Coordinates of C-alpha atoms in Angstrom, one line a residue:
M1 CA 19.1 118.9 141.1
A2 CA 22.0 120.9 139.8
S3 CA 24.3 122.3 142.4
K4 CA 24.8 126.0 142.6
G5 CA 28.2 127.5 142.1
P6 CA 30.0 129.4 144.9
R7 CA 28.6 132.8 145.6
I8 CA 30.8 135.8 145.9
K9 CA 29.5 137.9 148.8
L10 CA 30.1 141.6 148.3
N11 CA 28.6 144.4 150.2
I12 CA 27.0 147.4 148.5
R13 CA 30.1 149.6 148.9
S14 CA 32.2 147.0 147.0
K15 CA 29.6 146.5 144.3
L16 CA 29.3 150.3 143.8
L17 CA 33.1 150.6 143.6
L18 CA 33.3 147.8 141.1
L19 CA 30.5 149.5 139.1
L20 CA 32.4 152.8 139.1
M21 CA 35.6 151.1 138.1
L22 CA 34.4 150.7 134.5
P23 CA 33.6 154.4 133.8
L24 CA 36.7 155.4 135.6
A25 CA 38.8 153.0 133.6
G26 CA 37.1 154.4 130.4
L27 CA 37.8 158.0 131.5
L28 CA 41.4 157.1 132.2
F29 CA 41.7 155.3 128.9
F30 CA 40.3 158.1 126.8
S31 CA 42.2 160.8 128.8
A32 CA 45.4 158.8 128.4
N33 CA 44.6 158.3 124.7
S34 CA 44.1 162.0 124.2
A35 CA 47.2 162.9 126.1
L36 CA 49.2 160.3 124.1
D37 CA 47.8 161.9 120.9
R38 CA 49.1 165.3 122.1
S39 CA 52.4 163.7 123.1
F40 CA 52.6 162.0 119.7
I41 CA 52.0 165.4 118.0
S42 CA 54.6 167.0 120.2
E43 CA 57.1 164.3 119.4
E44 CA 56.2 164.5 115.7
M45 CA 56.7 168.3 115.7
S46 CA 60.0 167.8 117.6
D47 CA 61.1 165.3 115.0
L48 CA 59.9 167.5 112.2
D49 CA 61.7 170.4 113.7
A50 CA 64.9 168.4 114.0
L51 CA 64.5 167.3 110.3
A52 CA 63.9 170.9 109.3
G53 CA 67.1 171.8 111.1
L54 CA 68.9 169.1 109.2
S55 CA 67.2 170.3 106.0
T56 CA 68.8 173.7 106.6
K57 CA 72.2 172.1 106.6
L58 CA 71.2 170.1 103.6
G59 CA 70.1 173.2 101.8
A60 CA 73.3 175.0 102.7
L61 CA 75.4 172.1 101.4
S62 CA 73.2 171.9 98.3
H63 CA 73.7 175.6 97.6
E64 CA 77.5 175.2 97.7
L65 CA 77.3 172.1 95.6
Q66 CA 75.1 174.0 93.1
K67 CA 77.8 176.7 92.8
E68 CA 80.5 174.2 92.5
R69 CA 78.5 172.4 89.8
G70 CA 78.1 175.6 87.8
M71 CA 81.8 176.4 88.0
T72 CA 82.7 172.8 87.1
A73 CA 80.5 173.1 84.0
G74 CA 82.1 176.3 83.0
F75 CA 85.6 175.0 83.7
L76 CA 85.0 171.9 81.6
G77 CA 83.2 173.8 78.8
S78 CA 86.1 176.3 78.5
K79 CA 88.7 173.5 78.5
G80 CA 90.0 174.7 81.9
V81 CA 90.2 178.4 81.1
L82 CA 87.3 179.7 83.1
F83 CA 87.0 179.3 86.9
A84 CA 90.4 177.8 87.2
N85 CA 91.1 180.0 90.2
E86 CA 87.5 180.2 91.6
L87 CA 86.8 176.5 91.6
P88 CA 89.3 175.4 94.3
L89 CA 87.9 178.2 96.6
Q90 CA 84.4 177.0 96.0
R91 CA 85.4 173.5 96.7
K92 CA 86.6 174.6 100.1
D93 CA 83.3 176.3 100.8
T94 CA 81.5 173.1 99.9
D95 CA 83.8 171.1 102.1
Q96 CA 82.9 173.4 105.1
K97 CA 79.2 173.0 104.5
Q98 CA 79.7 169.2 104.1
K99 CA 81.5 169.2 107.5
E100 CA 78.6 171.0 109.2
F101 CA 76.2 168.6 107.6
V102 CA 78.1 165.6 108.8
E103 CA 78.2 167.1 112.4
A104 CA 74.5 167.7 112.3
L105 CA 73.9 164.2 110.9
S106 CA 75.8 162.6 113.8
G107 CA 73.4 164.1 116.3
F108 CA 70.3 163.2 114.2
N109 CA 68.1 160.4 115.6
R110 CA 67.5 158.4 112.4
G111 CA 65.5 155.9 114.4
A112 CA 62.7 158.4 115.0
Y113 CA 61.9 158.5 111.3
D114 CA 60.8 156.0 108.7
A115 CA 63.2 153.9 106.6
V116 CA 62.8 156.1 103.5
I117 CA 64.5 159.0 105.4
G118 CA 67.4 156.7 106.3
E119 CA 67.7 155.4 102.7
M120 CA 67.8 159.0 101.4
L121 CA 70.5 160.0 103.9
D122 CA 72.5 156.8 103.0
E123 CA 72.2 157.6 99.3
S124 CA 73.4 161.2 99.9
G125 CA 76.3 159.9 102.0
N126 CA 77.3 157.4 99.3
N127 CA 77.2 160.2 96.6
L128 CA 79.3 162.5 98.7
K129 CA 81.9 159.7 99.1
D130 CA 82.5 160.0 95.3
L131 CA 83.0 163.8 95.5
A132 CA 86.8 163.7 95.8
S133 CA 87.2 161.4 92.8
K134 CA 84.8 163.4 90.7
R135 CA 86.8 166.6 91.5
S136 CA 90.0 164.9 90.5
S137 CA 88.5 163.9 87.2
V138 CA 87.2 167.5 86.6
T139 CA 90.6 169.0 87.5
A140 CA 92.3 166.6 85.0
Q141 CA 89.4 167.2 82.5
K142 CA 89.0 163.4 82.2
I143 CA 85.2 163.6 82.6
R144 CA 82.6 164.9 80.3
S145 CA 80.7 168.0 81.4
T146 CA 77.3 166.2 81.2
D147 CA 78.6 163.4 83.4
A148 CA 80.0 165.9 85.9
I149 CA 76.8 167.9 85.9
G150 CA 74.8 164.6 86.2
Y151 CA 76.8 163.6 89.3
Y152 CA 76.4 166.9 91.0
S153 CA 72.7 166.9 90.2
R154 CA 72.1 163.4 91.5
T155 CA 74.0 164.2 94.7
I156 CA 72.1 167.5 95.2
N157 CA 68.8 165.8 94.4
S158 CA 69.4 163.0 97.0
L159 CA 70.0 165.7 99.5
L160 CA 66.9 167.7 98.6
N161 CA 64.7 164.6 98.7
V162 CA 65.0 164.6 102.5
P163 CA 63.1 168.0 102.9
H164 CA 60.6 166.8 100.4
R165 CA 59.9 163.7 102.5
A166 CA 59.2 166.0 105.4
T167 CA 56.0 167.2 103.6
T168 CA 54.4 163.7 104.4
M169 CA 55.4 163.5 108.0
S170 CA 52.8 165.9 109.6
D171 CA 49.0 165.6 109.8
D172 CA 48.8 169.4 110.5
A173 CA 47.8 171.1 107.3
A174 CA 49.6 174.4 108.0
V175 CA 52.9 172.6 108.8
A176 CA 52.6 170.3 105.8
Q177 CA 51.9 173.4 103.6
R178 CA 55.0 175.2 104.8
A179 CA 57.1 172.1 104.3
L180 CA 55.8 171.7 100.8
S181 CA 56.5 175.3 100.0
Y182 CA 60.0 175.0 101.3
S183 CA 60.5 171.8 99.3
N184 CA 59.1 173.4 96.1
L185 CA 61.4 176.4 96.5
L186 CA 64.4 174.1 97.0
Q187 CA 63.5 172.1 93.8
S188 CA 63.0 175.3 91.9
K189 CA 66.3 176.7 93.2
E190 CA 68.0 173.4 92.3
R191 CA 66.8 173.8 88.7
A192 CA 68.1 177.3 88.7
G193 CA 71.4 176.0 89.7
R194 CA 71.3 173.4 87.0
D195 CA 70.5 176.2 84.5
R196 CA 73.6 178.0 85.8
A197 CA 75.7 175.0 85.2
I198 CA 74.2 174.1 81.8
L199 CA 74.4 177.6 80.4
S200 CA 77.8 178.1 81.8
N201 CA 78.9 175.1 79.8
A202 CA 77.0 176.3 76.7
F203 CA 78.2 179.9 76.9
A204 CA 81.8 178.7 77.4
A205 CA 81.4 176.5 74.3
D206 CA 79.5 179.4 72.6
S207 CA 76.8 177.0 71.5
F208 CA 74.4 174.2 72.6
S209 CA 75.0 170.6 71.7
S210 CA 71.8 168.9 70.9
S211 CA 71.8 166.8 74.1
L212 CA 72.7 169.8 76.2
A213 CA 69.9 171.9 74.6
K214 CA 67.3 169.2 75.4
T215 CA 68.6 169.0 79.0
Y216 CA 68.4 172.8 79.3
L217 CA 64.9 173.1 78.0
A218 CA 63.6 170.2 80.2
N219 CA 65.3 171.7 83.2
D220 CA 64.0 175.2 82.5
A221 CA 60.4 173.8 82.3
Q222 CA 60.9 172.0 85.6
E223 CA 62.2 175.1 87.3
Q224 CA 59.1 177.1 86.2
T225 CA 56.8 174.2 87.4
Y226 CA 58.4 174.1 90.9
L227 CA 58.3 177.8 91.1
D228 CA 54.6 177.8 90.3
E229 CA 54.0 175.1 92.9
F230 CA 55.9 177.2 95.4
L231 CA 53.8 180.3 94.7
F232 CA 50.6 178.2 94.9
T233 CA 51.5 176.7 98.3
A234 CA 53.3 179.6 99.9
T235 CA 51.6 181.9 102.4
P236 CA 50.7 185.4 101.4
E237 CA 53.6 186.7 103.6
Q238 CA 56.0 184.3 101.9
K239 CA 54.8 185.3 98.4
S240 CA 55.3 189.0 99.4
F241 CA 58.8 188.3 100.7
Y242 CA 59.7 186.4 97.5
K243 CA 58.5 189.1 95.2
S244 CA 60.3 191.8 97.2
K245 CA 63.6 189.9 97.0
H246 CA 63.4 188.3 93.6
T247 CA 63.9 191.6 91.7
G248 CA 66.7 193.8 90.5
Q249 CA 69.4 193.9 87.8
A250 CA 70.7 190.4 88.3
V251 CA 67.2 188.9 88.0
N252 CA 66.4 190.9 84.9
E253 CA 69.8 190.0 83.4
V254 CA 69.2 186.3 84.0
K255 CA 65.9 186.5 82.3
R256 CA 67.4 188.3 79.3
L257 CA 70.3 185.8 78.9
K258 CA 67.9 182.8 79.2
R259 CA 65.7 184.3 76.5
L260 CA 68.8 184.6 74.3
A261 CA 69.7 181.0 75.0
N262 CA 66.2 179.8 74.3
R263 CA 66.4 181.4 70.8
N264 CA 69.7 179.6 70.0
T265 CA 69.1 176.1 71.3
D266 CA 69.5 174.9 67.7
G267 CA 73.3 175.2 67.7
G268 CA 73.7 178.9 66.9
K269 CA 76.4 181.1 68.3
L270 CA 75.5 182.4 71.8
G271 CA 78.0 185.2 72.1
V272 CA 77.7 185.4 75.9
D273 CA 80.5 185.6 78.4
A274 CA 80.3 182.5 80.6
G275 CA 81.8 184.3 83.5
H276 CA 79.2 187.1 83.3
W277 CA 76.4 184.6 83.1
F278 CA 77.7 182.7 86.1
S279 CA 78.0 185.9 88.1
V280 CA 74.5 187.1 87.5
A281 CA 73.0 183.6 87.8
T282 CA 74.8 183.2 91.2
S283 CA 73.4 186.5 92.4
R284 CA 69.9 185.4 91.5
I285 CA 70.5 182.0 93.2
D286 CA 71.8 183.9 96.3
I287 CA 68.5 185.8 96.3
L288 CA 66.6 182.5 96.2
K289 CA 68.8 181.3 99.1
T290 CA 67.6 184.2 101.1
V291 CA 64.0 183.2 100.4
E292 CA 65.0 179.6 101.2
D293 CA 66.3 180.6 104.6
K294 CA 63.1 182.6 105.3
L295 CA 61.0 179.5 104.4
A296 CA 63.2 177.3 106.6
S297 CA 62.8 179.7 109.5
D298 CA 59.0 179.8 109.0
L299 CA 58.9 176.0 109.0
H300 CA 61.0 175.9 112.2
T301 CA 58.7 178.5 113.8
A302 CA 55.6 176.6 112.8
T303 CA 56.9 173.3 114.1
A304 CA 58.1 174.9 117.3
E305 CA 54.8 176.6 117.9
L306 CA 52.9 173.4 117.2
H307 CA 55.3 171.5 119.4
D308 CA 54.8 173.9 122.2
T309 CA 51.0 173.9 121.7
A310 CA 51.0 170.1 121.7
Q311 CA 53.2 170.0 124.7
T312 CA 50.9 172.4 126.5
N313 CA 47.8 170.4 125.4
F314 CA 49.6 167.3 126.6
Y315 CA 50.0 168.6 130.1
L316 CA 46.6 170.2 130.0
F317 CA 45.0 166.8 129.1
I318 CA 47.1 165.2 131.8
G319 CA 45.8 167.8 134.3
L320 CA 42.2 167.5 133.0
A321 CA 42.4 163.7 133.2
L322 CA 43.8 163.8 136.7
G323 CA 41.2 166.4 137.7
G324 CA 38.4 164.4 136.0
V325 CA 39.6 161.3 137.8
L326 CA 39.8 163.2 141.1
V327 CA 36.4 164.7 140.6
A328 CA 35.0 161.3 139.6
L329 CA 36.6 159.7 142.7
V330 CA 35.2 162.5 144.9
L331 CA 31.7 162.1 143.4
A332 CA 32.1 158.3 143.7
F333 CA 33.1 158.6 147.3
L334 CA 30.2 161.0 148.1
T335 CA 27.7 158.7 146.2
V336 CA 29.0 155.6 147.8
R337 CA 29.0 157.2 151.2
N338 CA 25.4 158.5 150.7
I339 CA 24.2 155.1 149.6
T340 CA 26.0 153.1 152.2
R341 CA 24.9 155.6 154.9
S342 CA 21.3 155.3 153.8
T343 CA 21.4 151.5 153.5
G344 CA 23.2 151.4 156.9
R345 CA 20.4 153.4 158.5
L346 CA 17.8 151.1 156.9
S347 CA 19.7 148.0 158.1
S348 CA 20.1 149.4 161.6
A349 CA 16.4 150.2 161.8
V350 CA 15.4 146.7 160.6
A351 CA 17.8 145.2 163.2
K352 CA 16.3 147.3 166.0
V353 CA 12.8 146.4 165.0
A354 CA 13.8 142.8 164.9
E355 CA 15.0 143.2 168.5
G356 CA 11.7 144.6 169.5
D357 CA 12.4 148.4 169.4
F358 CA 9.2 149.5 167.5
E359 CA 10.2 153.1 167.9
A360 CA 13.2 152.8 165.6
R361 CA 13.0 154.6 162.3
S362 CA 15.5 154.8 159.4
E363 CA 15.0 158.6 158.9
V364 CA 16.7 158.7 155.5
T365 CA 15.8 162.1 154.0
S366 CA 17.5 161.8 150.6
G367 CA 15.5 162.5 147.5
D368 CA 16.4 159.3 145.7
E369 CA 15.0 155.7 145.6
L370 CA 16.6 154.9 149.0
G371 CA 14.8 157.9 150.5
D372 CA 11.5 156.6 149.0
L373 CA 12.3 153.1 150.3
S374 CA 13.1 154.6 153.8
K375 CA 9.8 156.5 153.8
A376 CA 7.9 153.4 152.7
F377 CA 9.7 151.4 155.5
D378 CA 8.9 154.0 158.1
T379 CA 5.3 154.1 156.9
M380 CA 5.0 150.3 157.1
L381 CA 6.4 150.4 160.6
D382 CA 3.9 153.1 161.6
E383 CA 1.1 151.0 160.3
R384 CA 2.3 147.8 161.9
V385 CA 3.0 149.5 165.2
G386 CA -0.4 151.1 165.0
G387 CA -1.9 147.7 164.6
L388 CA 0.0 146.4 167.6
V389 CA -1.0 149.4 169.7
K390 CA -4.6 148.9 168.6
A391 CA -4.5 145.3 169.6
E392 CA -2.9 146.2 172.9
K393 CA -5.6 148.9 173.5
E394 CA -8.3 146.3 172.7
S395 CA -6.7 143.9 175.2
E396 CA -6.5 146.7 177.8
M397 CA -10.2 147.5 177.0
L398 CA -11.1 143.8 177.6
N399 CA -9.2 143.8 180.9
T400 CA -10.9 147.1 181.8
S401 CA -14.3 145.7 180.9
I402 CA -13.8 142.7 183.1
I403 CA -12.5 144.9 185.9
A404 CA -15.4 147.2 185.4
I405 CA -17.9 144.3 185.6
L406 CA -16.2 143.0 188.7
R407 CA -16.4 146.4 190.3
S408 CA -20.0 146.7 189.2
V409 CA -20.8 143.3 190.9
A410 CA -19.0 144.5 194.0
K411 CA -20.9 147.7 194.0
L412 CA -24.2 145.9 193.5
G413 CA -23.2 143.6 196.4
K414 CA -22.8 146.7 198.5
G415 CA -26.2 148.0 197.4
D416 CA -25.2 150.5 194.7
L417 CA -28.2 150.0 192.4
T418 CA -27.2 152.9 190.1
I419 CA -24.3 151.1 188.6
K420 CA -24.3 150.0 185.0
A421 CA -21.9 147.4 183.7
P422 CA -20.4 148.4 180.3
V423 CA -21.6 146.0 177.5
N424 CA -18.9 145.3 174.9
E425 CA -18.8 143.0 171.8
D426 CA -16.5 140.6 173.5
I427 CA -16.7 137.6 175.9
T428 CA -17.7 139.9 178.8
G429 CA -20.9 140.9 177.0
A430 CA -23.1 138.0 178.3
L431 CA -22.0 138.5 181.9
A432 CA -22.5 142.3 181.6
D433 CA -25.9 141.7 180.1
S434 CA -26.8 139.4 183.1
I435 CA -25.6 142.0 185.6
N436 CA -27.5 144.8 183.8
Q437 CA -30.7 142.6 183.7
M438 CA -30.3 142.0 187.4
S439 CA -29.7 145.7 188.0
E440 CA -32.7 146.5 185.9
G441 CA -34.9 144.0 187.8
I442 CA -33.8 145.5 191.1
N443 CA -34.4 148.9 189.8
D444 CA -37.9 147.9 188.6
T445 CA -38.7 146.3 192.0
L446 CA -37.5 149.4 193.8
A447 CA -39.1 151.8 191.4
H448 CA -42.3 152.2 193.3
V449 CA -40.6 152.2 196.7
N450 CA -38.0 154.7 195.4
Q451 CA -40.8 156.7 193.9
A452 CA -42.7 156.9 197.1
S453 CA -39.5 157.5 199.0
N454 CA -38.5 160.2 196.6
Q455 CA -41.9 161.8 197.0
V456 CA -41.5 161.7 200.7
R457 CA -38.0 163.1 200.4
Q458 CA -39.1 165.7 198.0
T459 CA -42.0 166.7 200.2
S460 CA -39.9 166.7 203.3
T461 CA -37.1 168.5 201.4
K462 CA -39.5 171.2 200.2
A463 CA -40.9 171.4 203.7
R464 CA -37.4 171.6 205.2
D465 CA -36.5 174.2 202.6
I466 CA -39.6 176.3 203.3
T467 CA -39.2 175.9 207.0
G468 CA -35.6 176.9 206.8
Q469 CA -36.5 179.9 204.6
G470 CA -39.3 180.8 207.1
K471 CA -37.0 180.4 210.0
E472 CA -34.3 182.5 208.3
T473 CA -36.9 185.1 207.4
V474 CA -38.2 185.3 211.0
M475 CA -34.7 185.5 212.4
N476 CA -33.9 188.2 209.9
T477 CA -37.1 190.0 210.9
A478 CA -36.3 189.8 214.6
K479 CA -32.8 191.0 213.9
G480 CA -34.2 193.8 211.8
M481 CA -36.6 194.9 214.6
N482 CA -33.8 194.9 217.1
E483 CA -31.8 197.1 214.8
I484 CA -34.8 199.4 214.2
R485 CA -35.3 199.6 218.0
G486 CA -31.8 200.7 218.4
T487 CA -32.0 203.2 215.6
I488 CA -35.3 204.7 216.9
Q489 CA -33.8 205.0 220.4
E490 CA -30.8 206.7 219.0
T491 CA -33.0 209.0 217.0
A492 CA -35.1 209.8 220.0
K493 CA -32.0 210.8 221.9
R494 CA -30.9 213.1 219.1
I495 CA -34.4 214.7 218.9
K496 CA -34.4 215.2 222.6
R497 CA -31.1 217.0 222.4
L498 CA -32.4 219.0 219.5
G499 CA -35.3 220.1 221.7
E500 CA -32.9 221.2 224.4
R501 CA -30.8 223.1 221.8
S502 CA -34.0 224.8 220.5
Q503 CA -34.7 226.2 224.0
D504 CA -31.1 227.6 224.1
I505 CA -31.8 229.2 220.7
G506 CA -35.0 230.8 222.2
V507 CA -33.0 232.3 225.0
I508 CA -30.5 233.7 222.5
V509 CA -33.2 235.0 220.3
K510 CA -34.8 236.8 223.2
L511 CA -31.5 238.4 224.1
I512 CA -31.1 239.6 220.5
D513 CA -34.6 241.0 220.7
D514 CA -33.8 243.0 223.8
I515 CA -30.7 244.3 222.0
S516 CA -32.8 245.3 219.0
E517 CA -35.2 247.2 221.2
R518 CA -32.4 249.0 223.0
T519 CA -30.8 249.8 219.7
N520 CA -34.0 251.2 218.4
V521 CA -34.4 253.5 221.5
L522 CA -30.8 254.6 221.1
A523 CA -31.5 255.4 217.4
L524 CA -34.5 257.5 218.3
N525 CA -32.6 259.4 220.8
A526 CA -29.8 259.9 218.4
N527 CA -32.2 261.1 215.7
M528 CA -33.7 263.6 218.1
Q529 CA -30.2 264.9 219.0
A530 CA -29.3 265.2 215.4
A531 CA -32.5 267.2 214.7
Q532 CA -31.7 269.5 217.5
A533 CA -28.2 270.0 216.1
G534 CA -29.6 271.2 212.8
E535 CA -27.6 271.2 209.7
A536 CA -24.5 270.0 211.6
G537 CA -26.3 266.9 212.7
R538 CA -27.8 266.0 209.4
G539 CA -25.2 263.4 208.6
F540 CA -25.5 261.8 212.0
M541 CA -29.3 261.8 211.5
V542 CA -28.9 259.7 208.4
V543 CA -26.8 257.2 210.3
A544 CA -29.3 257.1 213.1
D545 CA -32.1 256.4 210.6
E546 CA -30.2 253.5 209.2
V547 CA -29.4 252.1 212.6
Q548 CA -33.1 252.4 213.5
R549 CA -34.2 250.6 210.4
L550 CA -31.6 247.9 211.1
A551 CA -32.9 247.5 214.6
E552 CA -36.4 247.2 213.4
S553 CA -35.3 244.6 210.8
S554 CA -33.5 242.6 213.5
K555 CA -36.5 242.7 215.7
E556 CA -38.7 241.3 212.9
A557 CA -36.2 238.6 212.2
T558 CA -35.9 237.6 215.9
D559 CA -39.7 237.5 216.1
Q560 CA -39.8 235.0 213.2
I561 CA -36.9 232.9 214.7
S562 CA -38.8 232.9 218.0
K563 CA -41.9 231.6 216.3
L564 CA -39.9 228.9 214.5
V565 CA -38.1 227.8 217.6
N566 CA -41.4 227.5 219.4
S567 CA -42.8 225.4 216.6
I568 CA -39.7 223.1 216.7
Q569 CA -40.0 222.7 220.4
V570 CA -43.7 221.7 220.1
E571 CA -43.0 219.2 217.2
T572 CA -40.0 217.8 219.0
G573 CA -42.0 217.0 222.0
D574 CA -44.7 215.3 219.9
T575 CA -42.0 213.2 218.0
I576 CA -40.4 212.1 221.2
A577 CA -43.7 210.8 222.5
T578 CA -44.4 209.0 219.2
M579 CA -41.0 207.3 219.1
D580 CA -41.3 206.1 222.7
K581 CA -44.6 204.4 221.7
T582 CA -42.9 202.9 218.5
I583 CA -40.1 201.5 220.6
E584 CA -42.5 199.6 222.8
E585 CA -44.2 198.1 219.7
V586 CA -40.9 197.1 218.1
V587 CA -39.9 195.3 221.3
Q588 CA -43.1 193.4 221.3
G589 CA -42.7 192.4 217.5
G590 CA -39.1 191.1 218.2
E591 CA -40.3 188.9 221.0
L592 CA -43.0 187.5 218.7
A593 CA -40.5 186.8 215.9
E594 CA -38.2 184.9 218.3
Q595 CA -41.1 182.7 219.3
A596 CA -41.9 182.0 215.6
A597 CA -38.3 181.0 214.9
S598 CA -38.4 178.5 217.8
Q599 CA -41.5 177.0 216.3
M600 CA -39.9 176.8 212.8
E601 CA -36.9 175.0 214.2
L602 CA -39.2 172.3 215.8
V603 CA -40.9 171.9 212.3
E604 CA -37.5 171.5 210.6
Q605 CA -36.4 168.7 213.0
T606 CA -39.7 166.9 212.4
V607 CA -39.3 167.0 208.6
A608 CA -35.7 165.7 208.9
Q609 CA -36.9 162.7 210.9
L610 CA -39.5 162.0 208.2
D611 CA -36.9 162.1 205.4
A612 CA -34.6 159.7 207.3
L613 CA -37.5 157.3 207.7
G614 CA -38.1 157.3 203.9
I615 CA -34.4 156.5 203.2
D616 CA -34.3 153.6 205.7
L617 CA -37.4 152.2 204.0
A618 CA -35.8 152.3 200.5
Q619 CA -32.6 150.7 201.7
A620 CA -34.4 147.9 203.5
V621 CA -36.4 147.0 200.4
G622 CA -33.3 147.3 198.2
A623 CA -31.2 145.0 200.3
F624 CA -33.9 142.3 200.2
T625 CA -34.2 142.5 196.4
L626 CA -30.3 142.7 195.8
T627 CA -29.8 139.4 197.7
E628 CA -32.4 137.6 195.6
S629 CA -31.0 139.0 192.3
A630 CA -27.4 138.1 193.2
E631 CA -28.4 134.5 193.6
Q632 CA -30.0 134.7 190.2
V633 CA -26.7 136.1 188.7
Q634 CA -24.7 133.3 190.3
A635 CA -27.1 130.7 188.9
A636 CA -27.2 132.1 185.3
P637 CA -23.7 130.9 184.3
L638 CA -24.5 127.4 185.6
K639 CA -27.7 127.3 183.5
Q640 CA -25.8 128.3 180.4
A641 CA -23.1 125.7 181.1
V642 CA -25.8 123.0 181.4

């Protein structure tokens, strides 16, 4: 059997961190790569800007060499007559620009550029080393004009090759276009300078030699070609600047003289003052130098802006990379913490369950797979714990069944024949069935006795209830008669007092009657006196009549009251006699009710004794049957065992 290699044990946190290392490394790689690209662009623009600055020095030196070349050609063509005084001064200007170029070249980092740039600079330096000897030959007129012009042209061309090389150094289209426009203008300006030198020689000699004419025509065609290239690659702003500057009398005069020279390239007399030509050609070249400086400034601005943009993008990418890494680390930390926390809770819950804590739950509420796993784990625990609880309940139910059977047997032994042992589908079922059969046998045996006993008890109970109700009714009747007797006696007393008050009323009525008679007599007397008084007693007579009528009415009322009082006195006497008789009858009824209550109590005691005899009979028969059935229950397991 092949042996297994060693296992590397890693926890989930370590595995997740290892898993996140690859995308983080990729993020760092691509971020660093992008940042390096911006850094490369920044360095490229910085190098290109430095080269553009050096090109400015090269252009300035080339410009002075071009003027020196033109004067040299005129000097040689005129046999030393023309530019004899101007040429030494121009050489000093050239030397000053050469000095500035050498100083700029000393601080120039040639190692940042390709080998071609270095070779071009070396070639320019070697050509400049021969400048002093060439000047001596020109001063001594020991060199042909074509050789002198060729030297200056080679030297200037080696210098102008450096800006032209800059057009291939940038991948940015705008910068490359500006560099190309600048290079085309330099080349066109160089051809203009060559024209100045060639025509200065021709005008000084007043005619073209055949070789010089060919050189002029070829150079003029190259000048126009480079000018067209410049106008094609220049920006609209640069074109507008060129057109605004390349105008005026000097430009028009150069065009006129060049047309004249083009018509006489076959060797005819030119008839042009070489000094005049050199002056107007130099003015035009100075205009081109202004445009050259503008293009050099535009190239420097473009490279500086692109350098700044690349530098800003470099730091921006560095910041974004660091921010992305930081965000990735934070997300990784949160993710790892969430996963490890969830797995930790699951692991802790499993450990607790393994230790017997069935109430433990993972309680992971995340909405991912770990949350689903936690829910499934908790559900599984609930089902398993539910099964254990169910088994425990069934065990408890079994114990309860056995205990209930034992209690049933105990109660049967004590004579409780109403007990029923619970029958379950377990091992206690047979025993419970035996007990229940025994109980049913006892119940069947005692059924008739219990029925008879129950009938006796029911009859005695009904009799006891009826007797009790009768006794209660008789007692209530006796009590009610006693209350009636008291009420009647009280009523008799009040009626008697009413009779006495009616007699008092009769006396008062008689008194009022006497007063009425006297008042009537007085009214008659008053009436008579008023009649005797005549008219004066008429008013008093009216009063006397009213008093007499009032007295008569009072007498009639007293007569009626007297009759009513007499009637009340008669009826009161009759009522008192009747109530006395009723009281005697109520007393006799109460005595009879008390005697009936005593008899009812004796009946109740007799019924209770009958009920007790029936219960004793049922218990005696039950005890006899219970003993016999218990012996059968004890023998049943033995029979089953045999």
